[in-house]
Amino acid sequence: MKEWATVIDHVSPTSFIFHISRCGSTLLSQLLGLNEESISLSEVPIFDDILRLRYKLPGITEEYTGELLQAAMKFYGQKRFGTEKNMFIKTDSWHIHFYRELRTLYPDVPFLLLYRAPAEVFESHVKLRGTQTVPGLIEPEVFGFANDGIPDFHSFPAKVIASYLTAYITVASTDSLSVLLNYNEGMTAIMDKIARVTNIKYDTALRQKMEERTGYHSKYPGTVFSEQRDMPPPECLWDALDLYNQVELLRFNQTHCT
């Protein structure tokens, strides 16, 4: 793959979209893909395989995985029609914990940090667990957890969410190319922020297509989207709620200092 990547006519990453899961990232990726000049990639399995390779094969160097990941990015960023100018990469949610590696490889690329109120994310995972919220499916070391026993199944999603928000605080406090995006801002406002950060223009027709698309469920495009919230926040989520408030303060400062 590394050899092929050297001859592929490709688009370099325009931005990486990090997310805490169940926060509108699928819809956002779909909206970005409506632009014919953009390639929008969503949770590409081989990217995850490469990033987590060191947990599966001890002795693999960061330099090696970095070269492999850059080659894979070029491979998936291959121009299909010759008109593509942008490439947006929606990561897996746990890839925020590979921030340092990705920033080293792409020092000038904006990192978008999408998130949502922890209670809403937690409730969604209680109803239907994502990969990262089932203990053992992702190496606990990825989240900074000790691998020393069986974690509590019920509270595990809350710990994962807290790990993401902790990482967001670190990144947003130190990385001038990071942009915090809260789902509650609305997709139109979020898309406008992304346009400003990436210098992408949306014409009237494209904007109308985006606005029409936001009315439907991202996982089931034919279904009109509606939200239901049934549970008060459990005690296991309190740490995440505190971290969320800290992230919100950072977002406020970003918004009013730019």
PDB file of C-alpha atoms in Angstrom:
ATOM      1  CA  MET A   1       0.000   0.000   0.000  1.00  0.00           C
ATOM      2  CA  LYS A   2       2.832   2.397   0.772  1.00  0.00           C
ATOM      3  CA  GLU A   3       4.200   1.859  -2.738  1.00  0.00           C
ATOM      4  CA  TRP A   4       0.803   2.447  -4.366  1.00  0.00           C
ATOM      5  CA  ALA A   5       0.253   5.609  -2.357  1.00  0.00           C
ATOM      6  CA  THR A   6       3.221   7.294  -4.015  1.00  0.00           C
ATOM      7  CA  VAL A   7       1.531   7.262  -7.436  1.00  0.00           C
ATOM      8  CA  ILE A   8      -2.109   7.865  -6.483  1.00  0.00           C
ATOM      9  CA  ASP A   9      -3.661  11.206  -7.417  1.00  0.00           C
ATOM     10  CA  HIS A  10      -5.235  11.998  -4.078  1.00  0.00           C
ATOM     11  CA  VAL A  11      -6.749  14.686  -1.898  1.00  0.00           C
ATOM     12  CA  SER A  12      -5.028  15.495   1.373  1.00  0.00           C
ATOM     13  CA  PRO A  13      -7.112  15.671   4.571  1.00  0.00           C
ATOM     14  CA  THR A  14      -9.028  18.913   4.970  1.00  0.00           C
ATOM     15  CA  SER A  15     -10.137  18.153   8.501  1.00  0.00           C
ATOM     16  CA  PHE A  16     -10.528  15.338  11.005  1.00  0.00           C
ATOM     17  CA  ILE A  17     -13.864  14.996  12.798  1.00  0.00           C
ATOM     18  CA  PHE A  18     -13.518  13.590  16.294  1.00  0.00           C
ATOM     19  CA  HIS A  19     -16.704  12.798  18.196  1.00  0.00           C
ATOM     20  CA  ILE A  20     -17.926  11.238  21.431  1.00  0.00           C
ATOM     21  CA  SER A  21     -20.472   9.015  19.610  1.00  0.00           C
ATOM     22  CA  ARG A  22     -24.224   9.508  19.270  1.00  0.00           C
ATOM     23  CA  CYS A  23     -23.678  13.232  18.803  1.00  0.00           C
ATOM     24  CA  GLY A  24     -24.596  13.855  15.175  1.00  0.00           C
ATOM     25  CA  SER A  25     -21.296  12.825  13.611  1.00  0.00           C
ATOM     26  CA  THR A  26     -22.900  10.470  11.079  1.00  0.00           C
ATOM     27  CA  LEU A  27     -25.222  13.214   9.882  1.00  0.00           C
ATOM     28  CA  LEU A  28     -22.354  15.690   9.764  1.00  0.00           C
ATOM     29  CA  SER A  29     -20.293  13.304   7.648  1.00  0.00           C
ATOM     30  CA  GLN A  30     -23.231  12.821   5.288  1.00  0.00           C
ATOM     31  CA  LEU A  31     -23.759  16.565   4.935  1.00  0.00           C
ATOM     32  CA  LEU A  32     -20.113  17.135   4.087  1.00  0.00           C
ATOM     33  CA  GLY A  33     -20.366  14.398   1.466  1.00  0.00           C
ATOM     34  CA  LEU A  34     -23.148  16.247  -0.377  1.00  0.00           C
ATOM     35  CA  ASN A  35     -20.519  18.599  -1.782  1.00  0.00           C
ATOM     36  CA  GLU A  36     -19.266  17.131  -5.071  1.00  0.00           C
ATOM     37  CA  GLU A  37     -15.858  18.662  -4.400  1.00  0.00           C
ATOM     38  CA  SER A  38     -15.492  16.774  -1.125  1.00  0.00           C
ATOM     39  CA  ILE A  39     -14.667  13.222  -0.143  1.00  0.00           C
ATOM     40  CA  SER A  40     -16.254  12.334   3.190  1.00  0.00           C
ATOM     41  CA  LEU A  41     -14.896   9.237   4.929  1.00  0.00           C
ATOM     42  CA  SER A  42     -16.604   7.770   7.980  1.00  0.00           C
ATOM     43  CA  GLU A  43     -14.916   5.453  10.480  1.00  0.00           C
ATOM     44  CA  VAL A  44     -12.776   3.634   7.917  1.00  0.00           C
ATOM     45  CA  PRO A  45     -11.887   0.235   9.457  1.00  0.00           C
ATOM     46  CA  ILE A  46      -8.307   0.125   8.179  1.00  0.00           C
ATOM     47  CA  PHE A  47      -7.524   3.473   9.828  1.00  0.00           C
ATOM     48  CA  ASP A  48      -8.582   1.991  13.155  1.00  0.00           C
ATOM     49  CA  ASP A  49      -6.647  -1.216  12.507  1.00  0.00           C
ATOM     50  CA  ILE A  50      -3.480   0.788  11.905  1.00  0.00           C
ATOM     51  CA  LEU A  51      -3.882   3.082  14.905  1.00  0.00           C
ATOM     52  CA  ARG A  52      -4.507   0.160  17.260  1.00  0.00           C
ATOM     53  CA  LEU A  53      -1.835  -2.054  15.716  1.00  0.00           C
ATOM     54  CA  ARG A  54       0.609  -1.465  18.546  1.00  0.00           C
ATOM     55  CA  TYR A  55      -1.845  -2.992  21.020  1.00  0.00           C
ATOM     56  CA  LYS A  56      -2.037  -6.167  18.949  1.00  0.00           C
ATOM     57  CA  LEU A  57       1.586  -6.488  17.836  1.00  0.00           C
ATOM     58  CA  PRO A  58       4.048  -5.384  20.517  1.00  0.00           C
ATOM     59  CA  GLY A  59       7.186  -3.911  19.029  1.00  0.00           C
ATOM     60  CA  ILE A  60       5.462  -2.045  16.205  1.00  0.00           C
ATOM     61  CA  THR A  61       6.900   1.463  16.091  1.00  0.00           C
ATOM     62  CA  GLU A  62       4.950   4.686  15.897  1.00  0.00           C
ATOM     63  CA  GLU A  63       7.005   5.653  12.850  1.00  0.00           C
ATOM     64  CA  TYR A  64       5.870   2.511  11.042  1.00  0.00           C
ATOM     65  CA  THR A  65       2.188   2.951  11.857  1.00  0.00           C
ATOM     66  CA  GLY A  66       2.409   6.626  10.913  1.00  0.00           C
ATOM     67  CA  GLU A  67       3.778   5.811   7.465  1.00  0.00           C
ATOM     68  CA  LEU A  68       1.137   3.133   7.017  1.00  0.00           C
ATOM     69  CA  LEU A  69      -1.678   5.450   8.064  1.00  0.00           C
ATOM     70  CA  GLN A  70      -0.557   8.224   5.729  1.00  0.00           C
ATOM     71  CA  ALA A  71      -0.443   5.724   2.871  1.00  0.00           C
ATOM     72  CA  ALA A  72      -3.947   4.512   3.719  1.00  0.00           C
ATOM     73  CA  MET A  73      -5.199   8.106   3.809  1.00  0.00           C
ATOM     74  CA  LYS A  74      -3.835   8.672   0.299  1.00  0.00           C
ATOM     75  CA  PHE A  75      -5.376   5.416  -0.904  1.00  0.00           C
ATOM     76  CA  TYR A  76      -8.831   6.345   0.410  1.00  0.00           C
ATOM     77  CA  GLY A  77      -8.378   9.938  -0.703  1.00  0.00           C
ATOM     78  CA  GLN A  78      -7.936   8.924  -4.326  1.00  0.00           C
ATOM     79  CA  LYS A  79      -9.744  11.278  -6.697  1.00  0.00           C
ATOM     80  CA  ARG A  80     -12.771   9.550  -8.193  1.00  0.00           C
ATOM     81  CA  PHE A  81     -13.862  12.146 -10.715  1.00  0.00           C
ATOM     82  CA  GLY A  82     -10.946  14.559 -10.784  1.00  0.00           C
ATOM     83  CA  THR A  83     -12.966  17.392  -9.242  1.00  0.00           C
ATOM     84  CA  GLU A  84     -12.375  16.596  -5.572  1.00  0.00           C
ATOM     85  CA  LYS A  85     -10.596  19.264  -3.545  1.00  0.00           C
ATOM     86  CA  ASN A  86     -11.404  18.372   0.063  1.00  0.00           C
ATOM     87  CA  MET A  87     -11.369  15.273   2.249  1.00  0.00           C
ATOM     88  CA  PHE A  88     -13.120  15.065   5.604  1.00  0.00           C
ATOM     89  CA  ILE A  89     -12.301  12.134   7.853  1.00  0.00           C
ATOM     90  CA  LYS A  90     -14.733  11.136  10.572  1.00  0.00           C
ATOM     91  CA  THR A  91     -12.724   9.084  13.029  1.00  0.00           C
ATOM     92  CA  ASP A  92     -13.941   6.386  15.368  1.00  0.00           C
ATOM     93  CA  SER A  93     -14.890   7.954  18.683  1.00  0.00           C
ATOM     94  CA  TRP A  94     -11.898   6.475  20.542  1.00  0.00           C
ATOM     95  CA  HIS A  95      -9.446   8.002  18.078  1.00  0.00           C
ATOM     96  CA  ILE A  96      -9.338  11.176  20.156  1.00  0.00           C
ATOM     97  CA  HIS A  97      -6.973   9.127  22.295  1.00  0.00           C
ATOM     98  CA  PHE A  98      -4.646   8.966  19.281  1.00  0.00           C
ATOM     99  CA  TYR A  99      -4.654  12.745  19.014  1.00  0.00           C
ATOM    100  CA  ARG A 100      -0.912  13.116  19.495  1.00  0.00           C
ATOM    101  CA  GLU A 101      -0.073  10.650  16.727  1.00  0.00           C
ATOM    102  CA  LEU A 102      -2.518  12.257  14.298  1.00  0.00           C
ATOM    103  CA  ARG A 103      -1.376  15.788  15.092  1.00  0.00           C
ATOM    104  CA  THR A 104       2.239  14.763  14.499  1.00  0.00           C
ATOM    105  CA  LEU A 105       1.301  13.412  11.067  1.00  0.00           C
ATOM    106  CA  TYR A 106      -0.978  16.320  10.146  1.00  0.00           C
ATOM    107  CA  PRO A 107       0.280  19.435  11.950  1.00  0.00           C
ATOM    108  CA  ASP A 108      -1.677  21.947   9.852  1.00  0.00           C
ATOM    109  CA  VAL A 109      -5.062  20.222   9.566  1.00  0.00           C
ATOM    110  CA  PRO A 110      -8.010  21.507  11.647  1.00  0.00           C
ATOM    111  CA  PHE A 111      -9.340  19.038  14.207  1.00  0.00           C
ATOM    112  CA  LEU A 112     -13.093  19.294  14.772  1.00  0.00           C
ATOM    113  CA  LEU A 113     -14.249  18.101  18.200  1.00  0.00           C
ATOM    114  CA  LEU A 114     -17.951  17.231  18.098  1.00  0.00           C
ATOM    115  CA  TYR A 115     -19.785  16.401  21.297  1.00  0.00           C
ATOM    116  CA  ARG A 116     -23.145  16.350  23.031  1.00  0.00           C
ATOM    117  CA  ALA A 117     -24.599  16.429  26.543  1.00  0.00           C
ATOM    118  CA  PRO A 118     -23.356  13.262  28.312  1.00  0.00           C
ATOM    119  CA  ALA A 119     -26.811  12.219  29.529  1.00  0.00           C
ATOM    120  CA  GLU A 120     -28.079  12.055  25.951  1.00  0.00           C
ATOM    121  CA  VAL A 121     -25.077  10.047  24.785  1.00  0.00           C
ATOM    122  CA  PHE A 122     -25.281   7.704  27.771  1.00  0.00           C
ATOM    123  CA  GLU A 123     -28.993   7.082  27.302  1.00  0.00           C
ATOM    124  CA  SER A 124     -28.443   6.212  23.653  1.00  0.00           C
ATOM    125  CA  HIS A 125     -25.789   3.653  24.571  1.00  0.00           C
ATOM    126  CA  VAL A 126     -27.991   2.136  27.265  1.00  0.00           C
ATOM    127  CA  LYS A 127     -30.611   1.498  24.592  1.00  0.00           C
ATOM    128  CA  LEU A 128     -28.145   0.216  21.996  1.00  0.00           C
ATOM    129  CA  ARG A 129     -24.493  -0.279  22.924  1.00  0.00           C
ATOM    130  CA  GLY A 130     -21.774   0.952  20.627  1.00  0.00           C
ATOM    131  CA  THR A 131     -18.539  -0.991  20.230  1.00  0.00           C
ATOM    132  CA  GLN A 132     -16.614   1.253  22.599  1.00  0.00           C
ATOM    133  CA  THR A 133     -19.153   0.905  25.405  1.00  0.00           C
ATOM    134  CA  VAL A 134     -18.954  -2.884  25.607  1.00  0.00           C
ATOM    135  CA  PRO A 135     -16.035  -3.717  27.940  1.00  0.00           C
ATOM    136  CA  GLY A 136     -13.263  -5.602  26.192  1.00  0.00           C
ATOM    137  CA  LEU A 137     -14.154  -4.912  22.561  1.00  0.00           C
ATOM    138  CA  ILE A 138     -11.632  -2.065  22.470  1.00  0.00           C
ATOM    139  CA  GLU A 139      -8.393  -2.409  24.419  1.00  0.00           C
ATOM    140  CA  PRO A 140      -8.915  -0.660  27.790  1.00  0.00           C
ATOM    141  CA  GLU A 141      -5.479   0.946  27.454  1.00  0.00           C
ATOM    142  CA  VAL A 142      -6.830   3.002  24.550  1.00  0.00           C
ATOM    143  CA  PHE A 143      -9.065   4.860  27.011  1.00  0.00           C
ATOM    144  CA  GLY A 144      -6.384   5.032  29.677  1.00  0.00           C
ATOM    145  CA  PHE A 145      -8.103   2.357  31.765  1.00  0.00           C
ATOM    146  CA  ALA A 146      -6.228  -0.271  33.721  1.00  0.00           C
ATOM    147  CA  ASN A 147      -6.527  -3.782  32.339  1.00  0.00           C
ATOM    148  CA  ASP A 148      -6.924  -5.370  35.746  1.00  0.00           C
ATOM    149  CA  GLY A 149     -10.356  -6.893  35.979  1.00  0.00           C
ATOM    150  CA  ILE A 150     -13.909  -6.872  34.725  1.00  0.00           C
ATOM    151  CA  PRO A 151     -15.383  -3.337  34.770  1.00  0.00           C
ATOM    152  CA  ASP A 152     -18.946  -2.582  35.789  1.00  0.00           C
ATOM    153  CA  PHE A 153     -21.053  -3.052  32.671  1.00  0.00           C
ATOM    154  CA  HIS A 154     -23.658  -0.409  33.519  1.00  0.00           C
ATOM    155  CA  SER A 155     -21.251   2.422  34.333  1.00  0.00           C
ATOM    156  CA  PHE A 156     -18.699   1.635  31.627  1.00  0.00           C
ATOM    157  CA  PRO A 157     -20.242   3.961  28.986  1.00  0.00           C
ATOM    158  CA  ALA A 158     -20.014   6.832  31.479  1.00  0.00           C
ATOM    159  CA  LYS A 159     -16.299   6.157  31.982  1.00  0.00           C
ATOM    160  CA  VAL A 160     -15.746   6.124  28.226  1.00  0.00           C
ATOM    161  CA  ILE A 161     -17.617   9.401  27.757  1.00  0.00           C
ATOM    162  CA  ALA A 162     -15.596  10.977  30.568  1.00  0.00           C
ATOM    163  CA  SER A 163     -12.362   9.826  28.925  1.00  0.00           C
ATOM    164  CA  TYR A 164     -13.379  11.536  25.691  1.00  0.00           C
ATOM    165  CA  LEU A 165     -14.292  14.803  27.370  1.00  0.00           C
ATOM    166  CA  THR A 166     -11.050  14.768  29.359  1.00  0.00           C
ATOM    167  CA  ALA A 167      -9.143  14.440  26.095  1.00  0.00           C
ATOM    168  CA  TYR A 168     -11.212  17.233  24.541  1.00  0.00           C
ATOM    169  CA  ILE A 169     -10.242  19.562  27.369  1.00  0.00           C
ATOM    170  CA  THR A 170      -6.558  18.815  26.831  1.00  0.00           C
ATOM    171  CA  VAL A 171      -6.742  19.256  23.065  1.00  0.00           C
ATOM    172  CA  ALA A 172      -8.911  22.373  23.080  1.00  0.00           C
ATOM    173  CA  SER A 173      -6.690  23.990  25.717  1.00  0.00           C
ATOM    174  CA  THR A 174      -3.455  23.429  23.816  1.00  0.00           C
ATOM    175  CA  ASP A 175      -4.203  23.106  20.097  1.00  0.00           C
ATOM    176  CA  SER A 176      -5.005  26.304  18.223  1.00  0.00           C
ATOM    177  CA  LEU A 177      -6.324  24.307  15.262  1.00  0.00           C
ATOM    178  CA  SER A 178      -8.973  22.520  17.309  1.00  0.00           C
ATOM    179  CA  VAL A 179     -12.611  23.600  17.095  1.00  0.00           C
ATOM    180  CA  LEU A 180     -15.258  22.544  19.614  1.00  0.00           C
ATOM    181  CA  LEU A 181     -18.697  21.837  18.149  1.00  0.00           C
ATOM    182  CA  ASN A 182     -21.706  21.074  20.335  1.00  0.00           C
ATOM    183  CA  TYR A 183     -24.574  19.144  18.771  1.00  0.00           C
ATOM    184  CA  ASN A 184     -27.015  21.571  20.394  1.00  0.00           C
ATOM    185  CA  GLU A 185     -25.726  24.393  18.185  1.00  0.00           C
ATOM    186  CA  GLY A 186     -27.636  22.820  15.297  1.00  0.00           C
ATOM    187  CA  MET A 187     -26.183  21.368  12.125  1.00  0.00           C
ATOM    188  CA  THR A 188     -26.585  24.546  10.087  1.00  0.00           C
ATOM    189  CA  ALA A 189     -24.485  26.539  12.567  1.00  0.00           C
ATOM    190  CA  ILE A 190     -21.956  23.707  12.794  1.00  0.00           C
ATOM    191  CA  MET A 191     -21.627  23.541   9.007  1.00  0.00           C
ATOM    192  CA  ASP A 192     -21.099  27.312   8.903  1.00  0.00           C
ATOM    193  CA  LYS A 193     -18.309  26.993  11.480  1.00  0.00           C
ATOM    194  CA  ILE A 194     -16.650  24.260   9.448  1.00  0.00           C
ATOM    195  CA  ALA A 195     -16.914  26.366   6.303  1.00  0.00           C
ATOM    196  CA  ARG A 196     -15.098  29.219   8.027  1.00  0.00           C
ATOM    197  CA  VAL A 197     -12.371  26.977   9.417  1.00  0.00           C
ATOM    198  CA  THR A 198     -11.754  25.140   6.134  1.00  0.00           C
ATOM    199  CA  ASN A 199     -12.459  28.027   3.722  1.00  0.00           C
ATOM    200  CA  ILE A 200     -15.097  26.019   1.866  1.00  0.00           C
ATOM    201  CA  LYS A 201     -17.989  27.786   0.147  1.00  0.00           C
ATOM    202  CA  TYR A 202     -21.548  26.432  -0.033  1.00  0.00           C
ATOM    203  CA  ASP A 203     -23.764  27.656  -2.860  1.00  0.00           C
ATOM    204  CA  THR A 204     -27.501  28.121  -2.394  1.00  0.00           C
ATOM    205  CA  ALA A 205     -28.447  24.769  -3.932  1.00  0.00           C
ATOM    206  CA  LEU A 206     -26.000  22.840  -1.752  1.00  0.00           C
ATOM    207  CA  ARG A 207     -27.117  24.651   1.383  1.00  0.00           C
ATOM    208  CA  GLN A 208     -30.732  23.769   0.596  1.00  0.00           C
ATOM    209  CA  LYS A 209     -29.811  20.090   0.162  1.00  0.00           C
ATOM    210  CA  MET A 210     -28.048  20.172   3.523  1.00  0.00           C
ATOM    211  CA  GLU A 211     -31.009  21.757   5.277  1.00  0.00           C
ATOM    212  CA  GLU A 212     -33.372  19.171   3.793  1.00  0.00           C
ATOM    213  CA  ARG A 213     -31.099  16.329   4.895  1.00  0.00           C
ATOM    214  CA  THR A 214     -30.959  17.501   8.514  1.00  0.00           C
ATOM    215  CA  GLY A 215     -34.638  16.662   8.961  1.00  0.00           C
ATOM    216  CA  TYR A 216     -34.061  12.919   8.653  1.00  0.00           C
ATOM    217  CA  HIS A 217     -32.457  10.297  10.875  1.00  0.00           C
ATOM    218  CA  SER A 218     -28.800   9.825   9.850  1.00  0.00           C
ATOM    219  CA  LYS A 219     -28.858   6.049  10.371  1.00  0.00           C
ATOM    220  CA  TYR A 220     -32.216   5.619   8.620  1.00  0.00           C
ATOM    221  CA  PRO A 221     -32.388   8.328   5.915  1.00  0.00           C
ATOM    222  CA  GLY A 222     -36.056   7.751   5.074  1.00  0.00           C
ATOM    223  CA  THR A 223     -37.198   8.358   8.647  1.00  0.00           C
ATOM    224  CA  VAL A 224     -37.974  11.810  10.008  1.00  0.00           C
ATOM    225  CA  PHE A 225     -35.725  12.400  13.024  1.00  0.00           C
ATOM    226  CA  SER A 226     -37.149  12.804  16.513  1.00  0.00           C
ATOM    227  CA  GLU A 227     -35.523  12.644  19.942  1.00  0.00           C
ATOM    228  CA  GLN A 228     -36.754  11.060  23.139  1.00  0.00           C
ATOM    229  CA  ARG A 229     -35.160  11.388  26.559  1.00  0.00           C
ATOM    230  CA  ASP A 230     -36.410   9.103  29.273  1.00  0.00           C
ATOM    231  CA  MET A 231     -33.902   8.957  32.149  1.00  0.00           C
ATOM    232  CA  PRO A 232     -32.385  11.394  34.654  1.00  0.00           C
ATOM    233  CA  PRO A 233     -28.558  11.301  34.721  1.00  0.00           C
ATOM    234  CA  PRO A 234     -27.290   8.435  36.909  1.00  0.00           C
ATOM    235  CA  GLU A 235     -24.618   8.971  39.536  1.00  0.00           C
ATOM    236  CA  CYS A 236     -21.983   7.235  37.399  1.00  0.00           C
ATOM    237  CA  LEU A 237     -22.330  10.091  34.905  1.00  0.00           C
ATOM    238  CA  TRP A 238     -21.582  12.936  37.310  1.00  0.00           C
ATOM    239  CA  ASP A 239     -17.884  13.125  36.438  1.00  0.00           C
ATOM    240  CA  ALA A 240     -18.737  13.340  32.750  1.00  0.00           C
ATOM    241  CA  LEU A 241     -21.259  16.099  33.434  1.00  0.00           C
ATOM    242  CA  ASP A 242     -18.612  18.150  35.226  1.00  0.00           C
ATOM    243  CA  LEU A 243     -16.182  17.625  32.346  1.00  0.00           C
ATOM    244  CA  TYR A 244     -18.877  18.616  29.864  1.00  0.00           C
ATOM    245  CA  ASN A 245     -19.332  21.936  31.642  1.00  0.00           C
ATOM    246  CA  GLN A 246     -15.586  22.535  31.361  1.00  0.00           C
ATOM    247  CA  VAL A 247     -15.697  21.773  27.642  1.00  0.00           C
ATOM    248  CA  GLU A 248     -18.615  24.155  27.244  1.00  0.00           C
ATOM    249  CA  LEU A 249     -16.606  26.939  28.867  1.00  0.00           C
ATOM    250  CA  LEU A 250     -13.754  26.289  26.450  1.00  0.00           C
ATOM    251  CA  ARG A 251     -16.176  26.405  23.514  1.00  0.00           C
ATOM    252  CA  PHE A 252     -17.586  29.685  24.768  1.00  0.00           C
ATOM    253  CA  ASN A 253     -14.082  31.132  24.926  1.00  0.00           C
ATOM    254  CA  GLN A 254     -13.289  29.853  21.420  1.00  0.00           C
ATOM    255  CA  THR A 255     -16.468  31.395  20.034  1.00  0.00           C
ATOM    256  CA  HIS A 256     -15.921  34.790  21.622  1.00  0.00           C
ATOM    257  CA  CYS A 257     -12.185  35.016  21.021  1.00  0.00           C
ATOM    258  CA  THR A 258     -12.256  34.379  17.268  1.00  0.00           C
TER     259      THR A 258
END
